[in-house]
GROMACS .gro file of C-alpha atoms in nm:
model
  341
    1UNK     CA    1   0.000   0.000   0.000
    2UNK     CA    2   0.102   0.360  -0.049
    3UNK     CA    3   0.135   0.605   0.242
    4UNK     CA    4  -0.198   0.763   0.145
    5UNK     CA    5  -0.371   0.427   0.148
    6UNK     CA    6  -0.226   0.338   0.489
    7UNK     CA    7  -0.349   0.666   0.636
    8UNK     CA    8  -0.709   0.559   0.563
    9UNK     CA    9  -0.690   0.188   0.640
   10UNK     CA   10  -0.842   0.213   0.994
   11UNK     CA   11  -1.134   0.435   0.892
   12UNK     CA   12  -1.482   0.287   0.910
   13UNK     CA   13  -1.619   0.161   0.576
   14UNK     CA   14  -1.293   0.245   0.393
   15UNK     CA   15  -1.073   0.013   0.186
   16UNK     CA   16  -0.728   0.101   0.055
   17UNK     CA   17  -0.885   0.209  -0.275
   18UNK     CA   18  -1.192   0.149  -0.485
   19UNK     CA   19  -1.023  -0.124  -0.690
   20UNK     CA   20  -0.965  -0.330  -0.374
   21UNK     CA   21  -1.333  -0.306  -0.287
   22UNK     CA   22  -1.435  -0.407  -0.637
   23UNK     CA   23  -1.196  -0.705  -0.636
   24UNK     CA   24  -1.238  -0.838  -0.281
   25UNK     CA   25  -1.559  -0.677  -0.150
   26UNK     CA   26  -1.611  -0.611   0.222
   27UNK     CA   27  -1.695  -0.301   0.422
   28UNK     CA   28  -1.363  -0.222   0.591
   29UNK     CA   29  -1.525  -0.243   0.936
   30UNK     CA   30  -1.296  -0.514   1.078
   31UNK     CA   31  -0.983  -0.300   1.117
   32UNK     CA   32  -1.180  -0.014   1.270
   33UNK     CA   33  -1.326  -0.251   1.531
   34UNK     CA   34  -0.981  -0.403   1.596
   35UNK     CA   35  -0.835  -0.057   1.656
   36UNK     CA   36  -1.117   0.026   1.898
   37UNK     CA   37  -1.065  -0.299   2.090
   38UNK     CA   38  -0.692  -0.230   2.117
   39UNK     CA   39  -0.758   0.120   2.252
   40UNK     CA   40  -1.012  -0.008   2.506
   41UNK     CA   41  -0.751  -0.255   2.639
   42UNK     CA   42  -0.483   0.012   2.664
   43UNK     CA   43  -0.292  -0.108   2.358
   44UNK     CA   44  -0.247  -0.013   1.995
   45UNK     CA   45  -0.234  -0.150   1.640
   46UNK     CA   46   0.018  -0.035   1.379
   47UNK     CA   47   0.074  -0.111   1.010
   48UNK     CA   48   0.384  -0.141   0.789
   49UNK     CA   49   0.358  -0.190   0.415
   50UNK     CA   50   0.577  -0.193   0.103
   51UNK     CA   51   0.394  -0.144  -0.221
   52UNK     CA   52   0.403  -0.459  -0.430
   53UNK     CA   53   0.551  -0.672  -0.145
   54UNK     CA   54   0.301  -0.697   0.139
   55UNK     CA   55   0.164  -0.557   0.463
   56UNK     CA   56   0.229  -0.637   0.831
   57UNK     CA   57  -0.005  -0.542   1.116
   58UNK     CA   58   0.127  -0.539   1.473
   59UNK     CA   59  -0.095  -0.544   1.783
   60UNK     CA   60   0.060  -0.436   2.114
   61UNK     CA   61  -0.135  -0.509   2.433
   62UNK     CA   62  -0.039  -0.455   2.801
   63UNK     CA   63   0.081  -0.765   2.986
   64UNK     CA   64  -0.107  -0.673   3.306
   65UNK     CA   65  -0.374  -0.930   3.381
   66UNK     CA   66  -0.721  -0.812   3.280
   67UNK     CA   67  -0.998  -0.933   3.509
   68UNK     CA   68  -1.314  -1.011   3.315
   69UNK     CA   69  -1.625  -0.855   3.459
   70UNK     CA   70  -1.919  -1.094   3.457
   71UNK     CA   71  -2.231  -0.941   3.306
   72UNK     CA   72  -2.493  -0.932   3.585
   73UNK     CA   73  -2.846  -1.046   3.501
   74UNK     CA   74  -3.093  -0.767   3.416
   75UNK     CA   75  -3.243  -0.621   3.731
   76UNK     CA   76  -3.542  -0.409   3.802
   77UNK     CA   77  -3.434  -0.043   3.809
   78UNK     CA   78  -3.359   0.094   4.152
   79UNK     CA   79  -3.477   0.439   4.244
   80UNK     CA   80  -3.172   0.646   4.316
   81UNK     CA   81  -3.129   0.978   4.492
   82UNK     CA   82  -3.138   1.271   4.252
   83UNK     CA   83  -2.922   1.548   4.392
   84UNK     CA   84  -3.071   1.895   4.354
   85UNK     CA   85  -2.744   2.074   4.267
   86UNK     CA   86  -2.522   1.860   4.046
   87UNK     CA   87  -2.620   1.808   3.681
   88UNK     CA   88  -2.713   1.445   3.628
   89UNK     CA   89  -2.622   1.197   3.352
   90UNK     CA   90  -2.775   0.856   3.283
   91UNK     CA   91  -2.506   0.636   3.123
   92UNK     CA   92  -2.656   0.346   2.924
   93UNK     CA   93  -2.405   0.079   2.816
   94UNK     CA   94  -2.426  -0.301   2.840
   95UNK     CA   95  -2.050  -0.330   2.911
   96UNK     CA   96  -1.992  -0.283   3.288
   97UNK     CA   97  -1.627  -0.189   3.228
   98UNK     CA   98  -1.718   0.090   2.984
   99UNK     CA   99  -2.003   0.203   3.208
  100UNK     CA  100  -1.768   0.222   3.507
  101UNK     CA  101  -1.507   0.413   3.305
  102UNK     CA  102  -1.764   0.673   3.194
  103UNK     CA  103  -1.902   0.702   3.547
  104UNK     CA  104  -1.557   0.779   3.693
  105UNK     CA  105  -1.476   1.018   3.409
  106UNK     CA  106  -1.799   1.217   3.443
  107UNK     CA  107  -1.804   1.217   3.822
  108UNK     CA  108  -1.468   1.399   3.816
  109UNK     CA  109  -1.626   1.657   3.583
  110UNK     CA  110  -1.896   1.742   3.840
  111UNK     CA  111  -2.182   1.524   3.716
  112UNK     CA  112  -2.399   1.295   3.926
  113UNK     CA  113  -2.391   0.971   3.727
  114UNK     CA  114  -2.648   0.691   3.712
  115UNK     CA  115  -2.590   0.374   3.509
  116UNK     CA  116  -2.811   0.123   3.328
  117UNK     CA  117  -2.686  -0.196   3.163
  118UNK     CA  118  -2.992  -0.279   2.949
  119UNK     CA  119  -3.269  -0.109   2.756
  120UNK     CA  120  -3.558  -0.183   2.992
  121UNK     CA  121  -3.371  -0.050   3.295
  122UNK     CA  122  -3.256   0.256   3.100
  123UNK     CA  123  -3.607   0.361   2.998
  124UNK     CA  124  -3.746   0.314   3.349
  125UNK     CA  125  -3.459   0.508   3.509
  126UNK     CA  126  -3.503   0.791   3.259
  127UNK     CA  127  -3.868   0.823   3.367
  128UNK     CA  128  -3.793   0.794   3.740
  129UNK     CA  129  -3.486   1.017   3.755
  130UNK     CA  130  -3.538   1.260   3.465
  131UNK     CA  131  -3.163   1.319   3.423
  132UNK     CA  132  -3.029   1.632   3.256
  133UNK     CA  133  -2.874   1.425   2.974
  134UNK     CA  134  -2.846   1.060   2.862
  135UNK     CA  135  -2.544   0.892   2.700
  136UNK     CA  136  -2.661   0.589   2.505
  137UNK     CA  137  -2.464   0.301   2.354
  138UNK     CA  138  -2.609   0.185   2.023
  139UNK     CA  139  -2.509  -0.181   2.022
  140UNK     CA  140  -2.668  -0.371   2.312
  141UNK     CA  141  -2.813  -0.724   2.332
  142UNK     CA  142  -3.189  -0.756   2.312
  143UNK     CA  143  -3.330  -0.408   2.260
  144UNK     CA  144  -3.054  -0.184   2.126
  145UNK     CA  145  -2.988   0.186   2.170
  146UNK     CA  146  -3.223   0.278   1.886
  147UNK     CA  147  -3.513   0.119   2.077
  148UNK     CA  148  -3.420   0.315   2.390
  149UNK     CA  149  -3.398   0.640   2.193
  150UNK     CA  150  -3.738   0.576   2.034
  151UNK     CA  151  -3.895   0.497   2.375
  152UNK     CA  152  -3.751   0.813   2.532
  153UNK     CA  153  -3.862   1.036   2.247
  154UNK     CA  154  -4.216   0.892   2.250
  155UNK     CA  155  -4.271   0.953   2.624
  156UNK     CA  156  -4.385   1.314   2.693
  157UNK     CA  157  -4.237   1.299   3.045
  158UNK     CA  158  -3.880   1.256   2.918
  159UNK     CA  159  -3.895   1.344   2.548
  160UNK     CA  160  -3.705   1.671   2.596
  161UNK     CA  161  -3.400   1.510   2.765
  162UNK     CA  162  -3.090   1.545   2.538
  163UNK     CA  163  -2.956   1.205   2.423
  164UNK     CA  164  -2.591   1.158   2.320
  165UNK     CA  165  -2.554   0.844   2.109
  166UNK     CA  166  -2.223   0.651   2.133
  167UNK     CA  167  -2.127   0.390   1.874
  168UNK     CA  168  -1.834   0.223   1.700
  169UNK     CA  169  -1.986   0.295   1.358
  170UNK     CA  170  -2.094   0.627   1.211
  171UNK     CA  171  -2.473   0.636   1.178
  172UNK     CA  172  -2.525   1.005   1.248
  173UNK     CA  173  -2.801   1.051   0.994
  174UNK     CA  174  -3.017   0.781   1.150
  175UNK     CA  175  -2.941   0.907   1.501
  176UNK     CA  176  -3.038   1.266   1.426
  177UNK     CA  177  -3.346   1.153   1.234
  178UNK     CA  178  -3.465   0.960   1.543
  179UNK     CA  179  -3.406   1.258   1.771
  180UNK     CA  180  -3.051   1.221   1.907
  181UNK     CA  181  -2.890   1.545   2.021
  182UNK     CA  182  -2.525   1.443   1.962
  183UNK     CA  183  -2.328   1.152   1.818
  184UNK     CA  184  -1.986   1.024   1.932
  185UNK     CA  185  -1.769   0.753   1.772
  186UNK     CA  186  -1.598   0.499   2.001
  187UNK     CA  187  -1.344   0.493   2.154
  188UNK     CA  188  -1.483   0.788   2.348
  189UNK     CA  189  -1.253   1.087   2.373
  190UNK     CA  190  -1.279   1.240   2.722
  191UNK     CA  191  -1.243   1.602   2.608
  192UNK     CA  192  -1.500   1.555   2.334
  193UNK     CA  193  -1.756   1.393   2.567
  194UNK     CA  194  -1.718   1.643   2.851
  195UNK     CA  195  -1.731   1.933   2.607
  196UNK     CA  196  -2.058   1.804   2.464
  197UNK     CA  197  -2.215   1.735   2.803
  198UNK     CA  198  -2.111   2.078   2.930
  199UNK     CA  199  -2.362   2.227   2.685
  200UNK     CA  200  -2.642   2.047   2.866
  201UNK     CA  201  -2.546   2.142   3.220
  202UNK     CA  202  -2.849   2.321   3.350
  203UNK     CA  203  -2.839   2.625   3.572
  204UNK     CA  204  -2.836   2.510   3.934
  205UNK     CA  205  -3.180   2.385   4.029
  206UNK     CA  206  -3.387   2.576   4.284
  207UNK     CA  207  -3.341   2.459   4.642
  208UNK     CA  208  -3.592   2.203   4.763
  209UNK     CA  209  -3.801   2.178   5.080
  210UNK     CA  210  -3.986   1.861   5.183
  211UNK     CA  211  -4.312   1.930   5.373
  212UNK     CA  212  -4.425   1.634   5.586
  213UNK     CA  213  -4.776   1.715   5.706
  214UNK     CA  214  -5.102   1.514   5.716
  215UNK     CA  215  -5.325   1.824   5.728
  216UNK     CA  216  -5.371   1.910   5.359
  217UNK     CA  217  -5.465   2.274   5.426
  218UNK     CA  218  -5.154   2.328   5.640
  219UNK     CA  219  -4.938   2.146   5.385
  220UNK     CA  220  -5.068   2.354   5.093
  221UNK     CA  221  -5.015   2.678   5.290
  222UNK     CA  222  -4.652   2.586   5.362
  223UNK     CA  223  -4.606   2.482   4.999
  224UNK     CA  224  -4.730   2.821   4.873
  225UNK     CA  225  -4.497   3.005   5.113
  226UNK     CA  226  -4.200   2.796   4.999
  227UNK     CA  227  -4.269   2.849   4.628
  228UNK     CA  228  -4.320   3.225   4.668
  229UNK     CA  229  -3.968   3.237   4.812
  230UNK     CA  230  -3.823   3.078   4.498
  231UNK     CA  231  -3.781   2.723   4.631
  232UNK     CA  232  -3.938   2.401   4.509
  233UNK     CA  233  -4.152   2.195   4.747
  234UNK     CA  234  -4.242   1.826   4.777
  235UNK     CA  235  -4.535   1.722   4.998
  236UNK     CA  236  -4.582   1.401   5.200
  237UNK     CA  237  -4.875   1.319   5.431
  238UNK     CA  238  -4.677   1.093   5.668
  239UNK     CA  239  -4.328   0.967   5.743
  240UNK     CA  240  -4.363   0.660   5.522
  241UNK     CA  241  -4.448   0.871   5.217
  242UNK     CA  242  -4.167   1.115   5.304
  243UNK     CA  243  -3.909   0.833   5.303
  244UNK     CA  244  -4.030   0.725   4.958
  245UNK     CA  245  -3.987   1.080   4.827
  246UNK     CA  246  -3.642   1.100   4.989
  247UNK     CA  247  -3.538   0.794   4.787
  248UNK     CA  248  -3.595   1.000   4.471
  249UNK     CA  249  -3.425   1.328   4.565
  250UNK     CA  250  -3.276   1.482   4.877
  251UNK     CA  251  -3.427   1.811   5.001
  252UNK     CA  252  -3.224   2.099   5.139
  253UNK     CA  253  -3.457   2.128   5.439
  254UNK     CA  254  -3.753   1.937   5.590
  255UNK     CA  255  -4.059   2.100   5.749
  256UNK     CA  256  -4.206   1.832   5.973
  257UNK     CA  257  -4.530   1.778   6.163
  258UNK     CA  258  -4.498   1.540   6.458
  259UNK     CA  259  -4.847   1.394   6.495
  260UNK     CA  260  -4.926   1.189   6.182
  261UNK     CA  261  -5.075   0.846   6.099
  262UNK     CA  262  -4.869   0.544   5.989
  263UNK     CA  263  -4.531   0.698   6.080
  264UNK     CA  264  -4.523   1.006   6.300
  265UNK     CA  265  -4.253   1.273   6.315
  266UNK     CA  266  -4.057   1.108   6.598
  267UNK     CA  267  -4.041   0.776   6.410
  268UNK     CA  268  -3.950   0.957   6.089
  269UNK     CA  269  -3.657   1.136   6.257
  270UNK     CA  270  -3.546   0.801   6.397
  271UNK     CA  271  -3.538   0.656   6.045
  272UNK     CA  272  -3.340   0.955   5.916
  273UNK     CA  273  -3.076   0.903   6.182
  274UNK     CA  274  -3.015   0.549   6.057
  275UNK     CA  275  -2.884   0.686   5.726
  276UNK     CA  276  -2.570   0.898   5.705
  277UNK     CA  277  -2.709   1.037   5.379
  278UNK     CA  278  -3.026   1.173   5.543
  279UNK     CA  279  -2.912   1.244   5.898
  280UNK     CA  280  -2.759   1.584   5.815
  281UNK     CA  281  -3.072   1.735   5.653
  282UNK     CA  282  -3.189   2.037   5.862
  283UNK     CA  283  -3.539   1.996   6.009
  284UNK     CA  284  -3.799   2.256   6.107
  285UNK     CA  285  -4.063   2.110   6.338
  286UNK     CA  286  -4.410   2.261   6.286
  287UNK     CA  287  -4.646   2.106   6.541
  288UNK     CA  288  -4.955   2.160   6.756
  289UNK     CA  289  -4.818   1.923   7.022
  290UNK     CA  290  -4.706   2.073   7.352
  291UNK     CA  291  -4.354   1.938   7.370
  292UNK     CA  292  -4.223   1.800   7.696
  293UNK     CA  293  -3.858   1.804   7.790
  294UNK     CA  294  -3.844   1.433   7.699
  295UNK     CA  295  -3.987   1.515   7.354
  296UNK     CA  296  -3.721   1.780   7.295
  297UNK     CA  297  -3.445   1.544   7.403
  298UNK     CA  298  -3.583   1.276   7.169
  299UNK     CA  299  -3.590   1.523   6.879
  300UNK     CA  300  -3.239   1.655   6.951
  301UNK     CA  301  -2.997   1.639   6.658
  302UNK     CA  302  -3.022   1.881   6.369
  303UNK     CA  303  -3.354   2.054   6.449
  304UNK     CA  304  -3.330   2.407   6.311
  305UNK     CA  305  -3.642   2.548   6.474
  306UNK     CA  306  -3.960   2.440   6.653
  307UNK     CA  307  -4.271   2.633   6.543
  308UNK     CA  308  -4.592   2.601   6.745
  309UNK     CA  309  -4.900   2.568   6.523
  310UNK     CA  310  -5.149   2.845   6.596
  311UNK     CA  311  -4.883   3.037   6.786
  312UNK     CA  312  -4.780   3.252   6.489
  313UNK     CA  313  -4.970   3.430   6.212
  314UNK     CA  314  -4.930   3.346   5.844
  315UNK     CA  315  -4.714   3.657   5.802
  316UNK     CA  316  -4.492   3.562   6.096
  317UNK     CA  317  -4.467   3.207   5.967
  318UNK     CA  318  -4.361   3.340   5.627
  319UNK     CA  319  -4.092   3.558   5.789
  320UNK     CA  320  -3.962   3.266   5.997
  321UNK     CA  321  -3.941   3.032   5.696
  322UNK     CA  322  -3.790   3.309   5.482
  323UNK     CA  323  -3.515   3.358   5.741
  324UNK     CA  324  -3.446   2.986   5.769
  325UNK     CA  325  -3.430   2.937   5.393
  326UNK     CA  326  -3.210   3.245   5.349
  327UNK     CA  327  -2.967   3.109   5.608
  328UNK     CA  328  -2.974   2.766   5.445
  329UNK     CA  329  -2.896   2.917   5.104
  330UNK     CA  330  -2.606   3.104   5.258
  331UNK     CA  331  -2.461   2.780   5.391
  332UNK     CA  332  -2.516   2.844   5.763
  333UNK     CA  333  -2.733   2.684   6.028
  334UNK     CA  334  -2.821   3.009   6.200
  335UNK     CA  335  -3.182   3.067   6.302
  336UNK     CA  336  -3.354   3.404   6.288
  337UNK     CA  337  -3.259   3.488   6.647
  338UNK     CA  338  -2.889   3.467   6.557
  339UNK     CA  339  -2.819   3.152   6.759
  340UNK     CA  340  -2.683   2.828   6.615
  341UNK     CA  341  -2.876   2.506   6.649
   0.00000   0.00000   0.00000
């Protein structure tokens, strides 16, 4: 081969020249795949050729033992915590090694990363988590990436999520026709991927308050106050429902009634303390119960403020919550009286 021919030999769907294709046929995909495999294993492939004499390909691979990762059986998707600050990425790839590599790469770039190893799990996680962006491998067993892309684009709940397709072959036209936002050829270049995903980093989400209150009127009032102050609000009518909501996304603060059915406020706080992830969330207790000294000792921990229901007007309640949320946004645990709790 000539130097010009050798420069194109590893390109997808390229032969040395048209005459070679006419004589021997083939798509030229084999060498491109071989090069990708070598790169994935930390090695390389090179070519030497003398026109009219022959061609030699050399594959160099590291001698370090490579531990094969056994593909786990498909599992039902687990609901994972959706952080309210970091931009989130759902990585969909059937290869656990590639999935782990992308997760470590993107975590270092400031993304919260979720992973799915099959199409069914990927679609369900997209609906549950509503990530800011999805990276999607095309070639997967069973339902492939095209099926996942079609399912995402046909669901109104997640149809607007940007999808970055990742493949070893160039099928950009099909990808864009089906609604993909970007297309990347494997092996994935870190700078290219992070540059693309940076475009889809959303502005930091509004802070989130979780209102745990069985009285719907009281809950709706608190919710309106929270939203007028520029925060988002989730509502739960008891501790059990609040724990389910916590499994989806962590709030910046919890406003908690104590007397509720199924799981009351004391039991709920006890459950929070069992988890290091939840135990540091600031809590504002809003209750009609006259608290004894034993009650206050049992509450203890990270209670920001205790508000007595009926003891303050709506305006005073708004001012108290406004002060607490302002302090929370500023990164302190100071209450409105200037003390630390």
